[in-house]
Amino acid sequence: MSRFLRALSKMGLVEMDDVGRPAAPPESELDDDELLELLGRDGPDDEAEPFERAMPETGPIADAPAPADDAPGGEGPSAVQEGRPFEAIYAEATIGESPFPAEKMLRVLDGLAAMDPATRKAAVLAMDSADDAWTIDDPLLDADRKARALHGAQAALSRTLKDAEARAEVDIQAQDEEQAAAVEEIRRSIAELEQTMAQVVADATTRREEIKQQLASTRGAVARETARFAAEMERLALLRRTFGETSSN
């Protein structure tokens, strides 16, 4: 019989038969071998090594998956580094290794999820009493330290957001002022161009009138000269009408 089952039997959580096996399986989603495997054992070999030496050093902490990059299009780059490993945050907070990390205890609780809360707590305390390598205070202290580290990271995110909002407000105001100055300059340019356009139109109108007047003057002069020439030719023709044809031209 494993140390874990003996501990549960002493707590009255498991009834054993005459040959030292559970009379009824504990209310857990994991059997004894699976629970030992979760705790770092290859099997329930009680003679090979005591249960209290079966707790391995914690490995890398498994992080929650980083959120998918599904932000709506058009958003600019963020100043926040998303999806940072929890390990990095804990390392920055100088959290040392725990004999029984909080994440490991959470996996144990997941394995005992079929039990009611009171029974699950009693089972974990039985595990604690059966192993001198750790106490229940170890994962609790580890969880408190990591929660404080994450709280500090949250506070840093809040400060980052406030700084970003302050910078954005300043930058937006600067853009507003730049836009107002540019619009005013463009309006001045438009006013100057309108004045120039009006002058061009006026000059062209004056020049057209001058051209028309010049054409009218030319027409009048041509008409007058044509009439004068015609009158003179008519006067000269009087001689021919008077004397008729001559012998020589």
PDB file of C-alpha atoms in Angstrom:
ATOM      1  CA  MET A   1       0.000   0.000   0.000  1.00  0.00           C
ATOM      2  CA  SER A   2       1.416   3.431  -0.976  1.00  0.00           C
ATOM      3  CA  ARG A   3       2.241   6.139   1.583  1.00  0.00           C
ATOM      4  CA  PHE A   4      -0.448   8.320   0.028  1.00  0.00           C
ATOM      5  CA  LEU A   5      -3.158   5.677   0.449  1.00  0.00           C
ATOM      6  CA  ARG A   6      -2.025   4.958   4.003  1.00  0.00           C
ATOM      7  CA  ALA A   7      -2.253   8.688   4.759  1.00  0.00           C
ATOM      8  CA  LEU A   8      -5.758   8.851   3.270  1.00  0.00           C
ATOM      9  CA  SER A   9      -6.718   5.755   5.280  1.00  0.00           C
ATOM     10  CA  LYS A  10      -5.526   7.366   8.519  1.00  0.00           C
ATOM     11  CA  MET A  11      -7.595  10.446   7.672  1.00  0.00           C
ATOM     12  CA  GLY A  12     -10.627   8.213   7.174  1.00  0.00           C
ATOM     13  CA  LEU A  13     -10.869   9.183   3.487  1.00  0.00           C
ATOM     14  CA  VAL A  14     -10.257   5.668   2.160  1.00  0.00           C
ATOM     15  CA  GLU A  15     -11.363   2.286   3.596  1.00  0.00           C
ATOM     16  CA  MET A  16      -8.827  -0.521   3.132  1.00  0.00           C
ATOM     17  CA  ASP A  17      -9.608  -4.246   2.777  1.00  0.00           C
ATOM     18  CA  ASP A  18      -7.739  -7.075   4.535  1.00  0.00           C
ATOM     19  CA  VAL A  19      -4.946  -7.161   1.936  1.00  0.00           C
ATOM     20  CA  GLY A  20      -4.248  -3.449   2.161  1.00  0.00           C
ATOM     21  CA  ARG A  21      -6.096  -2.303  -0.979  1.00  0.00           C
ATOM     22  CA  PRO A  22      -8.802   0.348  -1.134  1.00  0.00           C
ATOM     23  CA  ALA A  23     -12.217  -1.160  -0.472  1.00  0.00           C
ATOM     24  CA  ALA A  24     -13.649   1.621  -2.657  1.00  0.00           C
ATOM     25  CA  PRO A  25     -11.694   3.998  -4.909  1.00  0.00           C
ATOM     26  CA  PRO A  26     -11.226   7.528  -3.575  1.00  0.00           C
ATOM     27  CA  GLU A  27     -13.396  10.208  -5.177  1.00  0.00           C
ATOM     28  CA  SER A  28     -10.661  11.459  -7.467  1.00  0.00           C
ATOM     29  CA  GLU A  29     -10.272  11.643 -11.199  1.00  0.00           C
ATOM     30  CA  LEU A  30      -6.805  10.079 -10.799  1.00  0.00           C
ATOM     31  CA  ASP A  31      -5.883   6.722  -9.375  1.00  0.00           C
ATOM     32  CA  ASP A  32      -2.959   6.361  -6.972  1.00  0.00           C
ATOM     33  CA  ASP A  33      -0.420   5.653  -9.730  1.00  0.00           C
ATOM     34  CA  GLU A  34      -1.580   8.643 -11.772  1.00  0.00           C
ATOM     35  CA  LEU A  35      -1.409  10.923  -8.748  1.00  0.00           C
ATOM     36  CA  LEU A  36       2.113   9.739  -7.952  1.00  0.00           C
ATOM     37  CA  GLU A  37       3.061  10.327 -11.581  1.00  0.00           C
ATOM     38  CA  LEU A  38       1.635  13.854 -11.313  1.00  0.00           C
ATOM     39  CA  LEU A  39       3.786  14.393  -8.234  1.00  0.00           C
ATOM     40  CA  GLY A  40       6.885  13.257 -10.108  1.00  0.00           C
ATOM     41  CA  ARG A  41       6.993   9.473  -9.400  1.00  0.00           C
ATOM     42  CA  ASP A  42       7.343   6.755 -12.035  1.00  0.00           C
ATOM     43  CA  GLY A  43       5.180   4.368  -9.991  1.00  0.00           C
ATOM     44  CA  PRO A  44       4.085   3.438  -6.478  1.00  0.00           C
ATOM     45  CA  ASP A  45       7.323   1.635  -5.624  1.00  0.00           C
ATOM     46  CA  ASP A  46       7.299   2.315  -1.868  1.00  0.00           C
ATOM     47  CA  GLU A  47      10.330   0.124  -1.229  1.00  0.00           C
ATOM     48  CA  ALA A  48      12.458   1.753  -3.910  1.00  0.00           C
ATOM     49  CA  GLU A  49      12.290   5.211  -2.328  1.00  0.00           C
ATOM     50  CA  PRO A  50      10.121   6.797   0.382  1.00  0.00           C
ATOM     51  CA  PHE A  51       7.170   8.952  -0.648  1.00  0.00           C
ATOM     52  CA  GLU A  52       8.671  11.970   1.059  1.00  0.00           C
ATOM     53  CA  ARG A  53      11.647  11.858  -1.344  1.00  0.00           C
ATOM     54  CA  ALA A  54       9.441  11.589  -4.394  1.00  0.00           C
ATOM     55  CA  MET A  55       8.930  15.340  -4.851  1.00  0.00           C
ATOM     56  CA  PRO A  56      11.205  16.488  -7.693  1.00  0.00           C
ATOM     57  CA  GLU A  57      12.430  19.998  -8.145  1.00  0.00           C
ATOM     58  CA  THR A  58       9.963  22.100 -10.054  1.00  0.00           C
ATOM     59  CA  GLY A  59      10.497  22.440 -13.771  1.00  0.00           C
ATOM     60  CA  PRO A  60       9.748  25.389 -16.013  1.00  0.00           C
ATOM     61  CA  ILE A  61       6.459  27.056 -15.200  1.00  0.00           C
ATOM     62  CA  ALA A  62       3.823  26.540 -17.837  1.00  0.00           C
ATOM     63  CA  ASP A  63       2.306  29.824 -18.888  1.00  0.00           C
ATOM     64  CA  ALA A  64      -1.160  30.453 -20.171  1.00  0.00           C
ATOM     65  CA  PRO A  65      -1.202  30.751 -23.958  1.00  0.00           C
ATOM     66  CA  ALA A  66      -0.521  34.214 -25.256  1.00  0.00           C
ATOM     67  CA  PRO A  67      -3.640  35.992 -26.542  1.00  0.00           C
ATOM     68  CA  ALA A  68      -4.146  35.796 -30.262  1.00  0.00           C
ATOM     69  CA  ASP A  69      -3.307  38.869 -32.254  1.00  0.00           C
ATOM     70  CA  ASP A  70      -6.887  39.535 -33.311  1.00  0.00           C
ATOM     71  CA  ALA A  71      -6.962  43.284 -32.713  1.00  0.00           C
ATOM     72  CA  PRO A  72      -9.016  45.191 -35.283  1.00  0.00           C
ATOM     73  CA  GLY A  73      -7.089  46.495 -38.216  1.00  0.00           C
ATOM     74  CA  GLY A  74      -5.864  50.067 -38.200  1.00  0.00           C
ATOM     75  CA  GLU A  75      -4.526  50.044 -34.678  1.00  0.00           C
ATOM     76  CA  GLY A  76      -0.995  51.262 -34.227  1.00  0.00           C
ATOM     77  CA  PRO A  77       1.760  49.321 -32.481  1.00  0.00           C
ATOM     78  CA  SER A  78       1.386  48.949 -28.721  1.00  0.00           C
ATOM     79  CA  ALA A  79       4.033  49.909 -26.167  1.00  0.00           C
ATOM     80  CA  VAL A  80       3.115  46.822 -24.127  1.00  0.00           C
ATOM     81  CA  GLN A  81       4.926  43.519 -24.646  1.00  0.00           C
ATOM     82  CA  GLU A  82       2.125  40.967 -24.585  1.00  0.00           C
ATOM     83  CA  GLY A  83       2.439  37.295 -23.700  1.00  0.00           C
ATOM     84  CA  ARG A  84       5.540  37.629 -21.527  1.00  0.00           C
ATOM     85  CA  PRO A  85       6.278  34.322 -19.769  1.00  0.00           C
ATOM     86  CA  PHE A  86       5.285  34.296 -16.116  1.00  0.00           C
ATOM     87  CA  GLU A  87       8.761  32.915 -15.401  1.00  0.00           C
ATOM     88  CA  ALA A  88      10.276  36.192 -16.614  1.00  0.00           C
ATOM     89  CA  ILE A  89       7.981  38.207 -14.348  1.00  0.00           C
ATOM     90  CA  TYR A  90       8.785  35.989 -11.363  1.00  0.00           C
ATOM     91  CA  ALA A  91      12.520  36.215 -12.128  1.00  0.00           C
ATOM     92  CA  GLU A  92      12.335  40.010 -12.188  1.00  0.00           C
ATOM     93  CA  ALA A  93      10.669  39.827  -8.770  1.00  0.00           C
ATOM     94  CA  THR A  94      13.547  37.549  -7.587  1.00  0.00           C
ATOM     95  CA  ILE A  95      11.189  34.769  -6.492  1.00  0.00           C
ATOM     96  CA  GLY A  96      13.234  31.712  -5.583  1.00  0.00           C
ATOM     97  CA  GLU A  97      12.346  28.087  -6.157  1.00  0.00           C
ATOM     98  CA  SER A  98       9.817  26.510  -3.840  1.00  0.00           C
ATOM     99  CA  PRO A  99       9.943  22.953  -2.453  1.00  0.00           C
ATOM    100  CA  PHE A 100       6.390  22.598  -3.742  1.00  0.00           C
ATOM    101  CA  PRO A 101       5.472  25.303  -6.303  1.00  0.00           C
ATOM    102  CA  ALA A 102       1.977  26.718  -6.417  1.00  0.00           C
ATOM    103  CA  GLU A 103       1.459  25.472  -9.999  1.00  0.00           C
ATOM    104  CA  LYS A 104       2.261  21.937  -8.892  1.00  0.00           C
ATOM    105  CA  MET A 105      -0.319  22.099  -6.102  1.00  0.00           C
ATOM    106  CA  LEU A 106      -2.889  23.434  -8.567  1.00  0.00           C
ATOM    107  CA  ARG A 107      -2.270  20.388 -10.786  1.00  0.00           C
ATOM    108  CA  VAL A 108      -2.772  18.140  -7.761  1.00  0.00           C
ATOM    109  CA  LEU A 109      -6.053  19.889  -6.972  1.00  0.00           C
ATOM    110  CA  ASP A 110      -7.130  19.465 -10.585  1.00  0.00           C
ATOM    111  CA  GLY A 111      -6.459  15.744 -10.216  1.00  0.00           C
ATOM    112  CA  LEU A 112      -8.663  15.655  -7.124  1.00  0.00           C
ATOM    113  CA  ALA A 113     -11.395  17.781  -8.669  1.00  0.00           C
ATOM    114  CA  ALA A 114     -14.004  15.039  -8.282  1.00  0.00           C
ATOM    115  CA  MET A 115     -13.768  15.350  -4.488  1.00  0.00           C
ATOM    116  CA  ASP A 116     -15.812  17.863  -2.554  1.00  0.00           C
ATOM    117  CA  PRO A 117     -13.750  20.826  -1.259  1.00  0.00           C
ATOM    118  CA  ALA A 118     -13.460  19.527   2.319  1.00  0.00           C
ATOM    119  CA  THR A 119     -12.366  16.050   1.222  1.00  0.00           C
ATOM    120  CA  ARG A 120      -9.926  17.455  -1.308  1.00  0.00           C
ATOM    121  CA  LYS A 121      -8.352  19.673   1.357  1.00  0.00           C
ATOM    122  CA  ALA A 122      -8.094  16.730   3.755  1.00  0.00           C
ATOM    123  CA  ALA A 123      -6.431  14.631   1.045  1.00  0.00           C
ATOM    124  CA  VAL A 124      -3.806  17.299   0.371  1.00  0.00           C
ATOM    125  CA  LEU A 125      -3.134  17.691   4.092  1.00  0.00           C
ATOM    126  CA  ALA A 126      -2.702  13.922   4.260  1.00  0.00           C
ATOM    127  CA  MET A 127      -0.117  14.168   1.488  1.00  0.00           C
ATOM    128  CA  ASP A 128       1.587  16.917   3.471  1.00  0.00           C
ATOM    129  CA  SER A 129       1.758  14.806   6.624  1.00  0.00           C
ATOM    130  CA  ALA A 130       3.135  11.860   4.640  1.00  0.00           C
ATOM    131  CA  ASP A 131       6.064  13.803   3.169  1.00  0.00           C
ATOM    132  CA  ASP A 132       8.661  15.730   5.162  1.00  0.00           C
ATOM    133  CA  ALA A 133      10.119  17.374   2.034  1.00  0.00           C
ATOM    134  CA  TRP A 134       7.411  20.019   1.911  1.00  0.00           C
ATOM    135  CA  THR A 135       4.531  21.519   3.847  1.00  0.00           C
ATOM    136  CA  ILE A 136       1.311  23.086   2.702  1.00  0.00           C
ATOM    137  CA  ASP A 137       2.839  26.454   3.577  1.00  0.00           C
ATOM    138  CA  ASP A 138       5.298  26.051   0.686  1.00  0.00           C
ATOM    139  CA  PRO A 139       2.770  26.319  -2.182  1.00  0.00           C
ATOM    140  CA  LEU A 140       0.771  28.909  -0.233  1.00  0.00           C
ATOM    141  CA  LEU A 141       3.828  31.117   0.244  1.00  0.00           C
ATOM    142  CA  ASP A 142       4.876  30.550  -3.367  1.00  0.00           C
ATOM    143  CA  ALA A 143       1.388  31.529  -4.550  1.00  0.00           C
ATOM    144  CA  ASP A 144       1.433  34.694  -2.405  1.00  0.00           C
ATOM    145  CA  ARG A 145       4.829  35.743  -3.757  1.00  0.00           C
ATOM    146  CA  LYS A 146       3.840  35.113  -7.363  1.00  0.00           C
ATOM    147  CA  ALA A 147       0.514  36.904  -6.898  1.00  0.00           C
ATOM    148  CA  ARG A 148       2.390  39.930  -5.522  1.00  0.00           C
ATOM    149  CA  ALA A 149       4.741  39.811  -8.498  1.00  0.00           C
ATOM    150  CA  LEU A 150       1.809  39.719 -10.906  1.00  0.00           C
ATOM    151  CA  HIS A 151       0.121  42.534  -8.978  1.00  0.00           C
ATOM    152  CA  GLY A 152       3.288  44.579  -9.391  1.00  0.00           C
ATOM    153  CA  ALA A 153       3.330  43.771 -13.109  1.00  0.00           C
ATOM    154  CA  GLN A 154      -0.302  44.918 -13.304  1.00  0.00           C
ATOM    155  CA  ALA A 155       0.622  48.172 -11.566  1.00  0.00           C
ATOM    156  CA  ALA A 156       3.442  48.647 -14.079  1.00  0.00           C
ATOM    157  CA  LEU A 157       0.938  48.120 -16.908  1.00  0.00           C
ATOM    158  CA  SER A 158      -1.325  50.764 -15.368  1.00  0.00           C
ATOM    159  CA  ARG A 159       1.590  53.203 -15.189  1.00  0.00           C
ATOM    160  CA  THR A 160       2.476  52.404 -18.793  1.00  0.00           C
ATOM    161  CA  LEU A 161      -1.101  53.137 -19.841  1.00  0.00           C
ATOM    162  CA  LYS A 162      -1.175  56.430 -17.927  1.00  0.00           C
ATOM    163  CA  ASP A 163       2.126  57.490 -19.484  1.00  0.00           C
ATOM    164  CA  ALA A 164       0.841  56.512 -22.933  1.00  0.00           C
ATOM    165  CA  GLU A 165      -2.377  58.475 -22.367  1.00  0.00           C
ATOM    166  CA  ALA A 166      -0.422  61.548 -21.225  1.00  0.00           C
ATOM    167  CA  ARG A 167       1.926  61.355 -24.229  1.00  0.00           C
ATOM    168  CA  ALA A 168      -1.006  60.799 -26.573  1.00  0.00           C
ATOM    169  CA  GLU A 169      -2.795  63.855 -25.185  1.00  0.00           C
ATOM    170  CA  VAL A 170       0.304  66.014 -25.714  1.00  0.00           C
ATOM    171  CA  ASP A 171       0.898  64.607 -29.204  1.00  0.00           C
ATOM    172  CA  ILE A 172      -2.756  65.058 -30.198  1.00  0.00           C
ATOM    173  CA  GLN A 173      -2.714  68.669 -28.972  1.00  0.00           C
ATOM    174  CA  ALA A 174       0.479  69.276 -30.966  1.00  0.00           C
ATOM    175  CA  GLN A 175      -1.189  67.783 -34.037  1.00  0.00           C
ATOM    176  CA  ASP A 176      -4.226  70.004 -33.514  1.00  0.00           C
ATOM    177  CA  GLU A 177      -2.035  73.086 -33.292  1.00  0.00           C
ATOM    178  CA  GLU A 178      -0.017  72.039 -36.340  1.00  0.00           C
ATOM    179  CA  GLN A 179      -3.212  71.413 -38.282  1.00  0.00           C
ATOM    180  CA  ALA A 180      -4.663  74.786 -37.288  1.00  0.00           C
ATOM    181  CA  ALA A 181      -1.472  76.589 -38.355  1.00  0.00           C
ATOM    182  CA  ALA A 182      -1.362  74.694 -41.658  1.00  0.00           C
ATOM    183  CA  VAL A 183      -5.042  75.396 -42.381  1.00  0.00           C
ATOM    184  CA  GLU A 184      -4.541  79.089 -41.618  1.00  0.00           C
ATOM    185  CA  GLU A 185      -1.512  79.223 -43.926  1.00  0.00           C
ATOM    186  CA  ILE A 186      -3.459  77.464 -46.670  1.00  0.00           C
ATOM    187  CA  ARG A 187      -6.342  79.897 -46.250  1.00  0.00           C
ATOM    188  CA  ARG A 188      -3.939  82.829 -46.563  1.00  0.00           C
ATOM    189  CA  SER A 189      -2.491  81.233 -49.669  1.00  0.00           C
ATOM    190  CA  ILE A 190      -5.986  80.701 -51.063  1.00  0.00           C
ATOM    191  CA  ALA A 191      -6.863  84.347 -50.398  1.00  0.00           C
ATOM    192  CA  GLU A 192      -3.695  85.475 -52.165  1.00  0.00           C
ATOM    193  CA  LEU A 193      -4.389  83.152 -55.073  1.00  0.00           C
ATOM    194  CA  GLU A 194      -7.966  84.424 -55.305  1.00  0.00           C
ATOM    195  CA  GLN A 195      -6.650  87.980 -55.439  1.00  0.00           C
ATOM    196  CA  THR A 196      -4.155  86.961 -58.106  1.00  0.00           C
ATOM    197  CA  MET A 197      -6.898  85.142 -60.025  1.00  0.00           C
ATOM    198  CA  ALA A 198      -9.159  88.210 -59.835  1.00  0.00           C
ATOM    199  CA  GLN A 199      -6.341  90.389 -61.132  1.00  0.00           C
ATOM    200  CA  VAL A 200      -5.621  87.947 -63.955  1.00  0.00           C
ATOM    201  CA  VAL A 201      -9.308  87.911 -64.896  1.00  0.00           C
ATOM    202  CA  ALA A 202      -9.471  91.713 -64.787  1.00  0.00           C
ATOM    203  CA  ASP A 203      -6.314  92.092 -66.879  1.00  0.00           C
ATOM    204  CA  ALA A 204      -7.596  89.587 -69.430  1.00  0.00           C
ATOM    205  CA  THR A 205     -10.955  91.358 -69.598  1.00  0.00           C
ATOM    206  CA  THR A 206      -9.233  94.728 -70.138  1.00  0.00           C
ATOM    207  CA  ARG A 207      -7.000  93.242 -72.801  1.00  0.00           C
ATOM    208  CA  ARG A 208      -9.971  91.696 -74.607  1.00  0.00           C
ATOM    209  CA  GLU A 209     -11.720  95.055 -74.652  1.00  0.00           C
ATOM    210  CA  GLU A 210      -8.582  96.678 -76.005  1.00  0.00           C
ATOM    211  CA  ILE A 211      -8.339  94.039 -78.738  1.00  0.00           C
ATOM    212  CA  LYS A 212     -11.996  94.488 -79.624  1.00  0.00           C
ATOM    213  CA  GLN A 213     -11.566  98.249 -79.740  1.00  0.00           C
ATOM    214  CA  GLN A 214      -8.472  97.880 -81.896  1.00  0.00           C
ATOM    215  CA  LEU A 215     -10.367  95.583 -84.260  1.00  0.00           C
ATOM    216  CA  ALA A 216     -13.275  97.998 -84.426  1.00  0.00           C
ATOM    217  CA  SER A 217     -10.884 100.837 -85.175  1.00  0.00           C
ATOM    218  CA  THR A 218      -9.248  98.814 -87.920  1.00  0.00           C
ATOM    219  CA  ARG A 219     -12.608  97.949 -89.396  1.00  0.00           C
ATOM    220  CA  GLY A 220     -13.627 101.619 -89.336  1.00  0.00           C
ATOM    221  CA  ALA A 221     -10.375 102.725 -90.955  1.00  0.00           C
ATOM    222  CA  VAL A 222     -10.645 100.052 -93.656  1.00  0.00           C
ATOM    223  CA  ALA A 223     -14.241 101.030 -94.349  1.00  0.00           C
ATOM    224  CA  ARG A 224     -13.381 104.697 -94.562  1.00  0.00           C
ATOM    225  CA  GLU A 225     -10.377 104.160 -96.800  1.00  0.00           C
ATOM    226  CA  THR A 226     -12.352 101.777 -98.973  1.00  0.00           C
ATOM    227  CA  ALA A 227     -15.034 104.423 -99.391  1.00  0.00           C
ATOM    228  CA  ARG A 228     -12.440 107.096-100.104  1.00  0.00           C
ATOM    229  CA  PHE A 229     -10.742 104.951-102.708  1.00  0.00           C
ATOM    230  CA  ALA A 230     -14.084 104.175-104.280  1.00  0.00           C
ATOM    231  CA  ALA A 231     -14.984 107.866-104.415  1.00  0.00           C
ATOM    232  CA  GLU A 232     -11.670 108.733-106.025  1.00  0.00           C
ATOM    233  CA  MET A 233     -11.994 105.945-108.591  1.00  0.00           C
ATOM    234  CA  GLU A 234     -15.482 107.159-109.405  1.00  0.00           C
ATOM    235  CA  ARG A 235     -14.124 110.672-109.872  1.00  0.00           C
ATOM    236  CA  LEU A 236     -11.373 109.444-112.168  1.00  0.00           C
ATOM    237  CA  ALA A 237     -13.859 107.451-114.152  1.00  0.00           C
ATOM    238  CA  LEU A 238     -15.520 110.781-115.047  1.00  0.00           C
ATOM    239  CA  LEU A 239     -12.760 111.497-117.527  1.00  0.00           C
ATOM    240  CA  ARG A 240     -13.375 108.292-119.407  1.00  0.00           C
ATOM    241  CA  ARG A 241     -17.034 108.913-119.453  1.00  0.00           C
ATOM    242  CA  THR A 242     -16.423 112.431-120.743  1.00  0.00           C
ATOM    243  CA  PHE A 243     -13.886 111.810-123.453  1.00  0.00           C
ATOM    244  CA  GLY A 244     -14.571 108.257-124.301  1.00  0.00           C
ATOM    245  CA  GLU A 245     -11.978 105.902-125.746  1.00  0.00           C
ATOM    246  CA  THR A 246      -8.693 107.295-127.088  1.00  0.00           C
ATOM    247  CA  SER A 247      -6.358 105.867-129.675  1.00  0.00           C
ATOM    248  CA  SER A 248      -3.721 105.077-127.172  1.00  0.00           C
ATOM    249  CA  ASN A 249      -3.926 103.591-123.661  1.00  0.00           C
TER     250      ASN A 249
END
